[in-house]
Backbone as a printed PyTorch tensor [residue, N CA C, xyz], in Angstrom:
tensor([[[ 72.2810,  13.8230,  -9.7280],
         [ 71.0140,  13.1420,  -9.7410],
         [ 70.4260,  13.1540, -11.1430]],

        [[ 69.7630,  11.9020, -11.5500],
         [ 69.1280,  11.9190, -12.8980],
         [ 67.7980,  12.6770, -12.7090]],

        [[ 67.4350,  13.6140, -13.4290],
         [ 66.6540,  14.4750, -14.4150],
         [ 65.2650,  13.2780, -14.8360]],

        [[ 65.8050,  11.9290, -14.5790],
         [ 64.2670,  11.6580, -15.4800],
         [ 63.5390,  11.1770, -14.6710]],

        [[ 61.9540,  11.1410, -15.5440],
         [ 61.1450,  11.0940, -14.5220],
         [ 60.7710,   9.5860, -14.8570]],

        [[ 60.3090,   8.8350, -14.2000],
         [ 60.5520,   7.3270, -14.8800],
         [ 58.6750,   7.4070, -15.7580]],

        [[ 58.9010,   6.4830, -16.3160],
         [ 57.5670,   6.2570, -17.4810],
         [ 57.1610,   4.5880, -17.5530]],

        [[ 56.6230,   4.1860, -16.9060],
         [ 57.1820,   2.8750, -17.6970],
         [ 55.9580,   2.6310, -18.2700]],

        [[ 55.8710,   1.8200, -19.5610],
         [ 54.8610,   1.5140, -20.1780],
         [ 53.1550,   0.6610, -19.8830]],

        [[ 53.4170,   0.2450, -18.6360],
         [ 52.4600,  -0.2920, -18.5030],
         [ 50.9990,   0.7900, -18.4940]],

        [[ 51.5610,   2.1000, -17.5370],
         [ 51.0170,   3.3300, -17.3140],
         [ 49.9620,   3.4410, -18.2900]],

        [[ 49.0400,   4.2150, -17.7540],
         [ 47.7430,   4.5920, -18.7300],
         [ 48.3530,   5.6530, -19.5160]],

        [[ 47.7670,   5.6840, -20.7810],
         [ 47.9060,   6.8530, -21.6530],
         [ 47.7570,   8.1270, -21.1200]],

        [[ 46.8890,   8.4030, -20.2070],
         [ 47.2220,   9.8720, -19.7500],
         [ 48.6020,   9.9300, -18.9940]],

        [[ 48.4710,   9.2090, -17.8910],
         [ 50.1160,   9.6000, -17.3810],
         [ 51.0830,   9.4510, -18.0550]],

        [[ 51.3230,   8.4120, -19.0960],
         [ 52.4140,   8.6530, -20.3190],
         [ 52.8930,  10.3930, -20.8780]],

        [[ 51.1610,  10.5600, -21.2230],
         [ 51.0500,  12.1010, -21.8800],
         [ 51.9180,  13.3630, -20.7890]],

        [[ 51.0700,  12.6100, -19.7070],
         [ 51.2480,  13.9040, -18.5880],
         [ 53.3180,  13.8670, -18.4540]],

        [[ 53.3210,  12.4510, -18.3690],
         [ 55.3100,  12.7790, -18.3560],
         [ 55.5770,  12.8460, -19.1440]],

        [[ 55.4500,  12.7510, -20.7410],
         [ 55.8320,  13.4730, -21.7030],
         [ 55.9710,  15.0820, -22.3690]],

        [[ 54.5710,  15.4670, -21.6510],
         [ 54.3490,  16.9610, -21.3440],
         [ 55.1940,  18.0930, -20.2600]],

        [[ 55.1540,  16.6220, -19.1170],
         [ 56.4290,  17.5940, -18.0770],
         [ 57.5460,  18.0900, -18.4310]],

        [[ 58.0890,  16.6390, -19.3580],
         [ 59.5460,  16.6510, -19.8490],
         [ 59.7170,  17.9180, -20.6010]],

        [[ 58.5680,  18.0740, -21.7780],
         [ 58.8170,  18.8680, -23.2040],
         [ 58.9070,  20.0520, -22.4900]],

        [[ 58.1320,  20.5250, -21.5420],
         [ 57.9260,  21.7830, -20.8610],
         [ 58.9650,  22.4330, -20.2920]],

        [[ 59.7990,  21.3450, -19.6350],
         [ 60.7550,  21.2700, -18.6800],
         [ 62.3600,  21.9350, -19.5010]],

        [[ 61.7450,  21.1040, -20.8600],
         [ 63.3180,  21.4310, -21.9770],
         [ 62.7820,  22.9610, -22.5940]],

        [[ 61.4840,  22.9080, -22.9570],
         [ 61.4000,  23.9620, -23.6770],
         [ 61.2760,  25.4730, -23.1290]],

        [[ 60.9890,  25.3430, -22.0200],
         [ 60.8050,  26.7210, -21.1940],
         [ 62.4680,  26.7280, -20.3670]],

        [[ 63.4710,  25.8510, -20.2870],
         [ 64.6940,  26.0460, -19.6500],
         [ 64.3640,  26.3470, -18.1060]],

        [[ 63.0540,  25.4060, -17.6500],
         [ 63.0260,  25.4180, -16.1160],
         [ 63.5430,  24.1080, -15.2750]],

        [[ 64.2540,  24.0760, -14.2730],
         [ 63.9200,  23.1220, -13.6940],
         [ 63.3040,  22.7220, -12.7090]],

        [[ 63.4340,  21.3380, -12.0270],
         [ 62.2270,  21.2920, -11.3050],
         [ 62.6130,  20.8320,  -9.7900]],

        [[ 63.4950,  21.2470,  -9.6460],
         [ 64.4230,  21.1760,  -8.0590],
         [ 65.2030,  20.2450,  -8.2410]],

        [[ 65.5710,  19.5550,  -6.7620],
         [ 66.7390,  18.8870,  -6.5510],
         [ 65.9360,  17.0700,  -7.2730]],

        [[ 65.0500,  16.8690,  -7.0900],
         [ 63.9760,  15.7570,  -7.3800],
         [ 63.1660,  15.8310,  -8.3350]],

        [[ 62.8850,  14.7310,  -8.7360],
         [ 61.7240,  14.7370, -10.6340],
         [ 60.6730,  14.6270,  -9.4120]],

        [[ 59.5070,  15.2220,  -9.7500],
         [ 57.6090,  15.0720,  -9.2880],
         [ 57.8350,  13.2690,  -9.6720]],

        [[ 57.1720,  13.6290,  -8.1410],
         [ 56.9100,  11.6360,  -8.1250],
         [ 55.3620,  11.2850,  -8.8520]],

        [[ 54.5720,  12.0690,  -7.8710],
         [ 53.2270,  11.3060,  -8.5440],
         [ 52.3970,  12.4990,  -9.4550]],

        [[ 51.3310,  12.1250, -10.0230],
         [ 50.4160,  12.7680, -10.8940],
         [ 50.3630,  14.3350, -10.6560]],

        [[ 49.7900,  14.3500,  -9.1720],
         [ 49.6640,  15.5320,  -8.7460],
         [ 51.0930,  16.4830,  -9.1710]],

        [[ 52.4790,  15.9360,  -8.3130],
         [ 53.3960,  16.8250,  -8.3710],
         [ 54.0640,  17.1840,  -9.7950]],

        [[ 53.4730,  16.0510, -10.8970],
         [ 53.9460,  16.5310, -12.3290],
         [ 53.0680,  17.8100, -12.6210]],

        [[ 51.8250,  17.7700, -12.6230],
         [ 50.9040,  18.5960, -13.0040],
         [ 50.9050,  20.2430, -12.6530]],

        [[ 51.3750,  19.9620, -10.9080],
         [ 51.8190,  21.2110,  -9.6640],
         [ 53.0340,  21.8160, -10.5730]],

        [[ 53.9480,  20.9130, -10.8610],
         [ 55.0740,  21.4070, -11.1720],
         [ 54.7800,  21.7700, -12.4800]],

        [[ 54.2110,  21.6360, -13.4280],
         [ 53.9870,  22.2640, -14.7280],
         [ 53.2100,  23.8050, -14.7000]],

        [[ 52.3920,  23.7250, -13.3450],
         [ 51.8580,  24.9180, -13.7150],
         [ 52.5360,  26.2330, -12.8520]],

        [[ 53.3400,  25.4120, -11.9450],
         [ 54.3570,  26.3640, -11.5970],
         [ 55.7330,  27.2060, -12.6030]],

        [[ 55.7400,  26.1400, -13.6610],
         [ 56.7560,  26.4490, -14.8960],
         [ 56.1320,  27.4320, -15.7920]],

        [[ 55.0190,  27.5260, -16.0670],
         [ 54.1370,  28.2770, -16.9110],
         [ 53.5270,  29.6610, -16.0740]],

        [[ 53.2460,  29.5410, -14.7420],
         [ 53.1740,  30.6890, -14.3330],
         [ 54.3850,  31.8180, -14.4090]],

        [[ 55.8170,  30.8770, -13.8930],
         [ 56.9010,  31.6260, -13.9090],
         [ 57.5010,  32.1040, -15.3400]],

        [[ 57.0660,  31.0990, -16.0210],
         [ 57.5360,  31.7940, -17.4260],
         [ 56.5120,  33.0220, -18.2570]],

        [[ 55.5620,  32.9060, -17.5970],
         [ 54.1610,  33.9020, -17.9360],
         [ 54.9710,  35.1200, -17.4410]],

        [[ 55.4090,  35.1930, -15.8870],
         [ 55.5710,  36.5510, -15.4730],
         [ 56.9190,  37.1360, -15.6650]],

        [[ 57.7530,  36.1640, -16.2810],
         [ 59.2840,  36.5680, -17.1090],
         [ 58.8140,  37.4720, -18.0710]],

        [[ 58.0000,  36.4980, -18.8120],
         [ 57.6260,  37.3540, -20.2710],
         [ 57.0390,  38.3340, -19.9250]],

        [[ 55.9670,  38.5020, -19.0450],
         [ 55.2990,  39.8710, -18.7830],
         [ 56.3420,  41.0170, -18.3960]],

        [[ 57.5880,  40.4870, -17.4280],
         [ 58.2180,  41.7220, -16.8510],
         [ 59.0650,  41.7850, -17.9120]],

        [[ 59.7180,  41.2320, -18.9490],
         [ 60.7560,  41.2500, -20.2580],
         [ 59.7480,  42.7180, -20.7190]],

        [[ 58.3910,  42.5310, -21.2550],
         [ 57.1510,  42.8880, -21.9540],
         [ 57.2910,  44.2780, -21.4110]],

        [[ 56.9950,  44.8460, -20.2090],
         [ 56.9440,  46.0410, -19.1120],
         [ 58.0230,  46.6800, -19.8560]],

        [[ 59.2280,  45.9690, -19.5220],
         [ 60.9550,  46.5280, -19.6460],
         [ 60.8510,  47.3150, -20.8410]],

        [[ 60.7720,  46.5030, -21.8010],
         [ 61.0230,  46.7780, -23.3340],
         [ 59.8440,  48.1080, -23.3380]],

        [[ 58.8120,  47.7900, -23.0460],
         [ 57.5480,  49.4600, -23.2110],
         [ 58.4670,  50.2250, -22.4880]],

        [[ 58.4980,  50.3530, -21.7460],
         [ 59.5820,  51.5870, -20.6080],
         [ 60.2290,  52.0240, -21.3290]],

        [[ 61.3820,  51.8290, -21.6920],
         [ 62.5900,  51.7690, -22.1170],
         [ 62.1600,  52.5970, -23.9970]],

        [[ 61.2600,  51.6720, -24.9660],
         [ 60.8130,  52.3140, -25.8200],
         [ 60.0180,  54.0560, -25.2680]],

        [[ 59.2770,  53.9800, -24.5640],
         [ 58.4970,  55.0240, -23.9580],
         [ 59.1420,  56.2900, -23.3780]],

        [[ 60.4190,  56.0540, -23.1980],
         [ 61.1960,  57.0780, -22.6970],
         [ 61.8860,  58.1250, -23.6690]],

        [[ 62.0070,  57.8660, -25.2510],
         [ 62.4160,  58.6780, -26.1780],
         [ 60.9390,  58.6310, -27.1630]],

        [[ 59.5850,  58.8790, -26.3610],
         [ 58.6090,  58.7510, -27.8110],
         [ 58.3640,  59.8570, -28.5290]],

        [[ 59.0760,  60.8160, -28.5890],
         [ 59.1630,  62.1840, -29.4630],
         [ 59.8960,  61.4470, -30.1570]],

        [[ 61.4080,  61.2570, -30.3470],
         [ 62.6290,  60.5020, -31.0860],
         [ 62.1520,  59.2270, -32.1130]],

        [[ 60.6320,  58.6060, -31.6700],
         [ 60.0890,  57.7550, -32.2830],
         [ 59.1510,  58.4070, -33.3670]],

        [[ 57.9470,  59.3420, -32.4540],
         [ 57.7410,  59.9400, -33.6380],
         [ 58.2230,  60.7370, -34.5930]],

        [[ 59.3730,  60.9910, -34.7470],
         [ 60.3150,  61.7040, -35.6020],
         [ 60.5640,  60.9640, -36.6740]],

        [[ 61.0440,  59.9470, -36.0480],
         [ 61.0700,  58.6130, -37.2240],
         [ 60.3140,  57.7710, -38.0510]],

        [[ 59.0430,  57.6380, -37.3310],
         [ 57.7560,  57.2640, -38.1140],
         [ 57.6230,  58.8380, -38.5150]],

        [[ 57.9610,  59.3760, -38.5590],
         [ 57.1190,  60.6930, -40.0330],
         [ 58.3830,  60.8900, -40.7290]],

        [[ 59.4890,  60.6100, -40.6110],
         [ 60.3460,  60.7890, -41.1550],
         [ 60.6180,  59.6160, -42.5710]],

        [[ 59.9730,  58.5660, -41.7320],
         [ 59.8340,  57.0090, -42.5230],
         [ 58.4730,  57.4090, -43.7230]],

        [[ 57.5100,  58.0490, -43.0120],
         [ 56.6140,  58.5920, -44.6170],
         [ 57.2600,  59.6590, -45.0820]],

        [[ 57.7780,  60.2000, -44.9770],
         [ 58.1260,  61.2610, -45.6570],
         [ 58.9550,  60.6620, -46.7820]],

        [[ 60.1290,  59.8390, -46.2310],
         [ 60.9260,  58.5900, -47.2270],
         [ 60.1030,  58.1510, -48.2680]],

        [[ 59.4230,  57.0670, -47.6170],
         [ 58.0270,  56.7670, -48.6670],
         [ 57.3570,  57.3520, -49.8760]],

        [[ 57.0290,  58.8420, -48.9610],
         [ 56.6400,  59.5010, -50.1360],
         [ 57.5760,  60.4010, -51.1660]],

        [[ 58.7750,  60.6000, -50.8600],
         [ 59.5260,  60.7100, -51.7400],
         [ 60.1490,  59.8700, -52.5870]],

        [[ 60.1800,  58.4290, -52.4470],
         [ 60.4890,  57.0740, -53.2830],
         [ 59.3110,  56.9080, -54.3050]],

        [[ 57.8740,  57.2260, -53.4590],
         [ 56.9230,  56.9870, -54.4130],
         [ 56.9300,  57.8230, -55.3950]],

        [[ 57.1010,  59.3440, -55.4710],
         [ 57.0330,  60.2850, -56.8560],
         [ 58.4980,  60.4030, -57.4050]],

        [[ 59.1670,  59.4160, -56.4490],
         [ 60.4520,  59.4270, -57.6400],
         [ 62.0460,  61.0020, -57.5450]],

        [[ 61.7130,  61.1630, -56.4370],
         [ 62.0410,  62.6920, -56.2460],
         [ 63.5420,  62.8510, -56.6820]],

        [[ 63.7740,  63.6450, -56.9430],
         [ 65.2910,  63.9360, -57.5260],
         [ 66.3990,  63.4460, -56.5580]],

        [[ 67.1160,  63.4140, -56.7180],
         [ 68.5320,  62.9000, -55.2310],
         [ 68.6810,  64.3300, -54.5710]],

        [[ 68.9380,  65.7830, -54.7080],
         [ 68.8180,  66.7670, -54.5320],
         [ 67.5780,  67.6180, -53.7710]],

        [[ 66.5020,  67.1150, -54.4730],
         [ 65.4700,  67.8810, -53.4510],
         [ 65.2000,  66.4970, -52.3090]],

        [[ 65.9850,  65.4010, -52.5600],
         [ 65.2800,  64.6660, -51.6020],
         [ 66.3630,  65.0000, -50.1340]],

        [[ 67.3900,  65.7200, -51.0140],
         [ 68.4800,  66.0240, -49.4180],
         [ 67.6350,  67.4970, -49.0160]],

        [[ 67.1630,  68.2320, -49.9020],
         [ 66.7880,  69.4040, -49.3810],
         [ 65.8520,  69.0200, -48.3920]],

        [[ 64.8690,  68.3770, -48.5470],
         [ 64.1020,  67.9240, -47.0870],
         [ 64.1890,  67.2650, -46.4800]],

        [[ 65.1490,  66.0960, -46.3050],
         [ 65.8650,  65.5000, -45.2310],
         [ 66.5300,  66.7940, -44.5020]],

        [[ 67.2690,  67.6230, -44.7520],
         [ 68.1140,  68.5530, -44.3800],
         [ 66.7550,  70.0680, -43.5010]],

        [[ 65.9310,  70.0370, -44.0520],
         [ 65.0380,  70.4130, -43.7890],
         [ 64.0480,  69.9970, -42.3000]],

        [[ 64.2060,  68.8090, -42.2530],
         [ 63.4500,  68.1600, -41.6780],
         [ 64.6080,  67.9970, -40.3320]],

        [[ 65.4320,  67.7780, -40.6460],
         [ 66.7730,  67.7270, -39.3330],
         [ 66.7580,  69.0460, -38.3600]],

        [[ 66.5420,  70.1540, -40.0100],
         [ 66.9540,  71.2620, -39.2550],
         [ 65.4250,  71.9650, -38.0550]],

        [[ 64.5640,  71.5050, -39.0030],
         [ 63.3610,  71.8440, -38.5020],
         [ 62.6790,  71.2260, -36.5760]],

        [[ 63.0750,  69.6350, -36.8370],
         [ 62.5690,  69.2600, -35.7600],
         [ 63.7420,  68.9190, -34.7780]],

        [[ 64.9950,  68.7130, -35.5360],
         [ 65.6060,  68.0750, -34.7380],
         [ 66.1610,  67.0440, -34.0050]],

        [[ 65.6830,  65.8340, -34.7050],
         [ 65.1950,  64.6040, -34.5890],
         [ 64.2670,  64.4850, -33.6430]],

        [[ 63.4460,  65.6240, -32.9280],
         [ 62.5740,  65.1410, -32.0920],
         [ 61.5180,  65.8010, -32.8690]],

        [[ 60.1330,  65.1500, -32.2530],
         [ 58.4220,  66.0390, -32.9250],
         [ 57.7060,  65.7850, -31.7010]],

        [[ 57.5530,  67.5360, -31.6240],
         [ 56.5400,  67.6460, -30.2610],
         [ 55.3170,  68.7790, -30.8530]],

        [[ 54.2230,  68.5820, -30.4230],
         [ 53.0540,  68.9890, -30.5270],
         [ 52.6360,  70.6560, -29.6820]],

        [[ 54.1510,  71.5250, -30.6450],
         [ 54.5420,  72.4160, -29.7480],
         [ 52.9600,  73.5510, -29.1240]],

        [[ 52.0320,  73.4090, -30.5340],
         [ 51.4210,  74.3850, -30.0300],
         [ 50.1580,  73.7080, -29.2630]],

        [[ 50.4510,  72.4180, -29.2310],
         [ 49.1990,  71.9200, -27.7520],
         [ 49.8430,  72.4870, -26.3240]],

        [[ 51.4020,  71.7970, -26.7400],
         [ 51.9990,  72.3050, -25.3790],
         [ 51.6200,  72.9740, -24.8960]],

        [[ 52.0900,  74.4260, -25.9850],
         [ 51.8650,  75.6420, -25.1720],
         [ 50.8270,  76.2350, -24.8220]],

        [[ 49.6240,  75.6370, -25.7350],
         [ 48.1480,  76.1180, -25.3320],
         [ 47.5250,  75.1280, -24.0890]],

        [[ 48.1510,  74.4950, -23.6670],
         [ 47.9270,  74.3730, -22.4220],
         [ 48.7540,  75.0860, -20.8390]],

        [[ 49.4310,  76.1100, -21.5530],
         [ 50.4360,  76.5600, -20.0690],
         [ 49.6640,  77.9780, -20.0120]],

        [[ 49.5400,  78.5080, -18.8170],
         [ 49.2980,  79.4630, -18.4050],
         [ 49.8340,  80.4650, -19.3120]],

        [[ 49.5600,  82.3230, -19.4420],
         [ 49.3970,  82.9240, -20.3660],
         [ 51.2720,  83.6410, -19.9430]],

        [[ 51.0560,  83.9250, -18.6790],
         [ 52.8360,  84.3260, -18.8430],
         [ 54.2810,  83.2600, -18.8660]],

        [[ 53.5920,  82.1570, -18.4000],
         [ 54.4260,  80.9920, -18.9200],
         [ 54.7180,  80.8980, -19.9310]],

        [[ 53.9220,  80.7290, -21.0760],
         [ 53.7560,  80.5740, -22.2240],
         [ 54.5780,  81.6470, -22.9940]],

        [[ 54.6010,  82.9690, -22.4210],
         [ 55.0940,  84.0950, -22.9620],
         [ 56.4240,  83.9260, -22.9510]],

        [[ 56.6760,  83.7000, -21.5520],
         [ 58.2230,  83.5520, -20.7510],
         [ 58.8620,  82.4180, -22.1180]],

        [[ 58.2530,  81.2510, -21.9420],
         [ 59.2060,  80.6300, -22.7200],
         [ 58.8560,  80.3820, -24.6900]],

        [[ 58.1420,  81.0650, -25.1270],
         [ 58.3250,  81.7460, -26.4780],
         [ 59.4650,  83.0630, -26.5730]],

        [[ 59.3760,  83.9300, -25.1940],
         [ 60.8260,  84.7510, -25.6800],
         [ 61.9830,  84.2090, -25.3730]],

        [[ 61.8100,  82.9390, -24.4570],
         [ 63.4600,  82.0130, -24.2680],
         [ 63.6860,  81.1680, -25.6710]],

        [[ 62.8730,  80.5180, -26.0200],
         [ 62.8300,  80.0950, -27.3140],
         [ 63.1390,  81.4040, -28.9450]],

        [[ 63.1320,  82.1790, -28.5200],
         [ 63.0960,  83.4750, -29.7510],
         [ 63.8660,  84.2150, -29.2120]],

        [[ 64.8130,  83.9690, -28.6140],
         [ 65.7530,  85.0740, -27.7480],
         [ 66.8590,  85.3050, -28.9590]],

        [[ 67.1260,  84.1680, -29.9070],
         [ 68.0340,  84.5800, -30.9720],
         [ 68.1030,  85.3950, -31.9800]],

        [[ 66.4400,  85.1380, -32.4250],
         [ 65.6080,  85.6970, -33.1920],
         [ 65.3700,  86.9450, -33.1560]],

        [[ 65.0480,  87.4330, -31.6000],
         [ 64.8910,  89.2840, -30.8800],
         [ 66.4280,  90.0780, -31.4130]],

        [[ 67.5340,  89.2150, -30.6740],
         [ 69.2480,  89.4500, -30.6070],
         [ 69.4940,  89.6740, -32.0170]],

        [[ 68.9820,  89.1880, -33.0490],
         [ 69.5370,  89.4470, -34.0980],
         [ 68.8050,  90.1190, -35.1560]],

        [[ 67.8480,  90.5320, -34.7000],
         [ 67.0150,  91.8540, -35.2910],
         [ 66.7010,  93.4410, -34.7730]],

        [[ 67.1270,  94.1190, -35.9190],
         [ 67.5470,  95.4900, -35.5320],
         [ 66.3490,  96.2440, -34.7860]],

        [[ 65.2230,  95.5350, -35.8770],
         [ 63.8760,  96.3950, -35.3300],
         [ 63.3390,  96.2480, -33.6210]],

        [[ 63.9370,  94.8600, -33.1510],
         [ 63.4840,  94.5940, -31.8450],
         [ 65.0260,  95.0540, -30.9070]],

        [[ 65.8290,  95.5740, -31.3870],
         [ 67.0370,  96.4610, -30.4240],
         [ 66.8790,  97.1990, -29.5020]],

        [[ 65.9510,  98.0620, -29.4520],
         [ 65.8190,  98.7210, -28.4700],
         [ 63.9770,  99.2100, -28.1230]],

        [[ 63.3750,  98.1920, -28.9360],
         [ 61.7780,  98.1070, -28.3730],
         [ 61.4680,  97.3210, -27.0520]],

        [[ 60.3830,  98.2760, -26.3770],
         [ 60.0980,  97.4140, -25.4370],
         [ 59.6410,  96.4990, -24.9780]],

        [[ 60.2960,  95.2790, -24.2980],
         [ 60.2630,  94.4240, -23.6260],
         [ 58.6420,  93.7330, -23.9360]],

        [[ 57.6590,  94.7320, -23.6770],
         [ 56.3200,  94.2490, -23.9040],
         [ 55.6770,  94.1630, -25.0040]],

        [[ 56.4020,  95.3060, -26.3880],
         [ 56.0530,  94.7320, -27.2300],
         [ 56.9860,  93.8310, -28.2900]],

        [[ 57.8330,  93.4370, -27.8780],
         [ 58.3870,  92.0070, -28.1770],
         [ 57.1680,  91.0140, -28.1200]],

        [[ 56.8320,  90.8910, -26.9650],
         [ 56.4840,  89.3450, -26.4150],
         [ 55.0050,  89.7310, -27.2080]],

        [[ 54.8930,  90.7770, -27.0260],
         [ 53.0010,  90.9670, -27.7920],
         [ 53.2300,  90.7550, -29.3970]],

        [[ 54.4470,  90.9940, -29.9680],
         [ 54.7570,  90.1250, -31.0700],
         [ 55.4380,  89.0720, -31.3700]],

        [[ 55.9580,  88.0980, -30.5140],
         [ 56.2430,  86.7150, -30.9510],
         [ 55.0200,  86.2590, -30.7420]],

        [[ 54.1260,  86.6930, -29.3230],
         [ 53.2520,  85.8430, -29.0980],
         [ 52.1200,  85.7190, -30.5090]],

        [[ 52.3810,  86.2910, -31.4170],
         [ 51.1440,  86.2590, -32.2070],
         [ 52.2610,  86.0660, -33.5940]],

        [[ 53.2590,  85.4910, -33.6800],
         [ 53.9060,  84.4830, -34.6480],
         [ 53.5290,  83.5450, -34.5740]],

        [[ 53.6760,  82.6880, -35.9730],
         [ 53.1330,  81.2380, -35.9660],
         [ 54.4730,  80.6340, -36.2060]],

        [[ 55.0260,  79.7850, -35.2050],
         [ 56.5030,  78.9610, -35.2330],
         [ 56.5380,  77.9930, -36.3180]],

        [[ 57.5110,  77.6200, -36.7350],
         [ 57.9190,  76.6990, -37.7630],
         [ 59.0680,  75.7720, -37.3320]]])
């Protein structure tokens, strides 16, 4: 079946417009418009705003997808936007090739490619939570220091808890 919608010139300038508008809409949004072209005024018009609604809520759910999907690594993002000034500001003073690996290397080792806002975290968790997982987090740190070998258990945690992490 032919696709066109007929025009013929005698037509008033608006309905010219209006099937010229169907058409452009029709090519430019990649909709079609069923098995039949809109016969009269009404069904060009119906059918245009049915093309524009549906292409409204493509783009909106494309729109959703893409936030999700970004939103699911946003530590991994902010790592990279501070990682991207940090660049910056080492291009701007010109920094040696050497100290500029020392804090890239620094910065890997430090965050990890992720940046979390460790001490909001934790100042929002309850007081033995908080404890519990500063000595799971420092368990390497205890293991490989002589002075905490055979101290007790409680005053470990009464001294990480009052370290400031890096």
């Amino acid at each position: 079946p032919s696709a066109a919608v007929p025009r013929p010139q005698n037509d008033s300038w608006g309905k010219q417009y209006s099937h010229a508008l169907f058409k452009a809409m029709s090519h430019m949004l990649c909709i079609g418009y069923g098995q039949q072209a809109p016969e009269g005024m009404t069904d060009v018009w119906l059918t245009m705003l049915s093309m524009i609604v549906g292409a409204t809520c493509y783009a909106m759910f494309i729109g959703h997808a893409t936030a999700l999907i970004q939103s699911l690594d946003s530590s991994r993002r902010q790592y990279q936007e501070k990682y991207k000034q940090v660049e910056q500001y080492m291009s701007f003073h010109k920094l040696p090739g050497d100290t500029r690996q020392r804090i890239h290397e620094y910065y890997e080792h430090r965050y990890q490619g992720k940046m979390f806002d460790e001490e909001n975290i934790l100042g929002e968790l309850s007081e033995p939570l908080k404890e519990e997982i500063i000595n799971f987090n420092c368990r390497n740190l205890v293991a490989n220091m002589p002075l905490f070998a055979n101290a007790d258990p409680n005053f470990v945690t009464a001294m990480l808890t009052k370290l400031r992490f890096e």
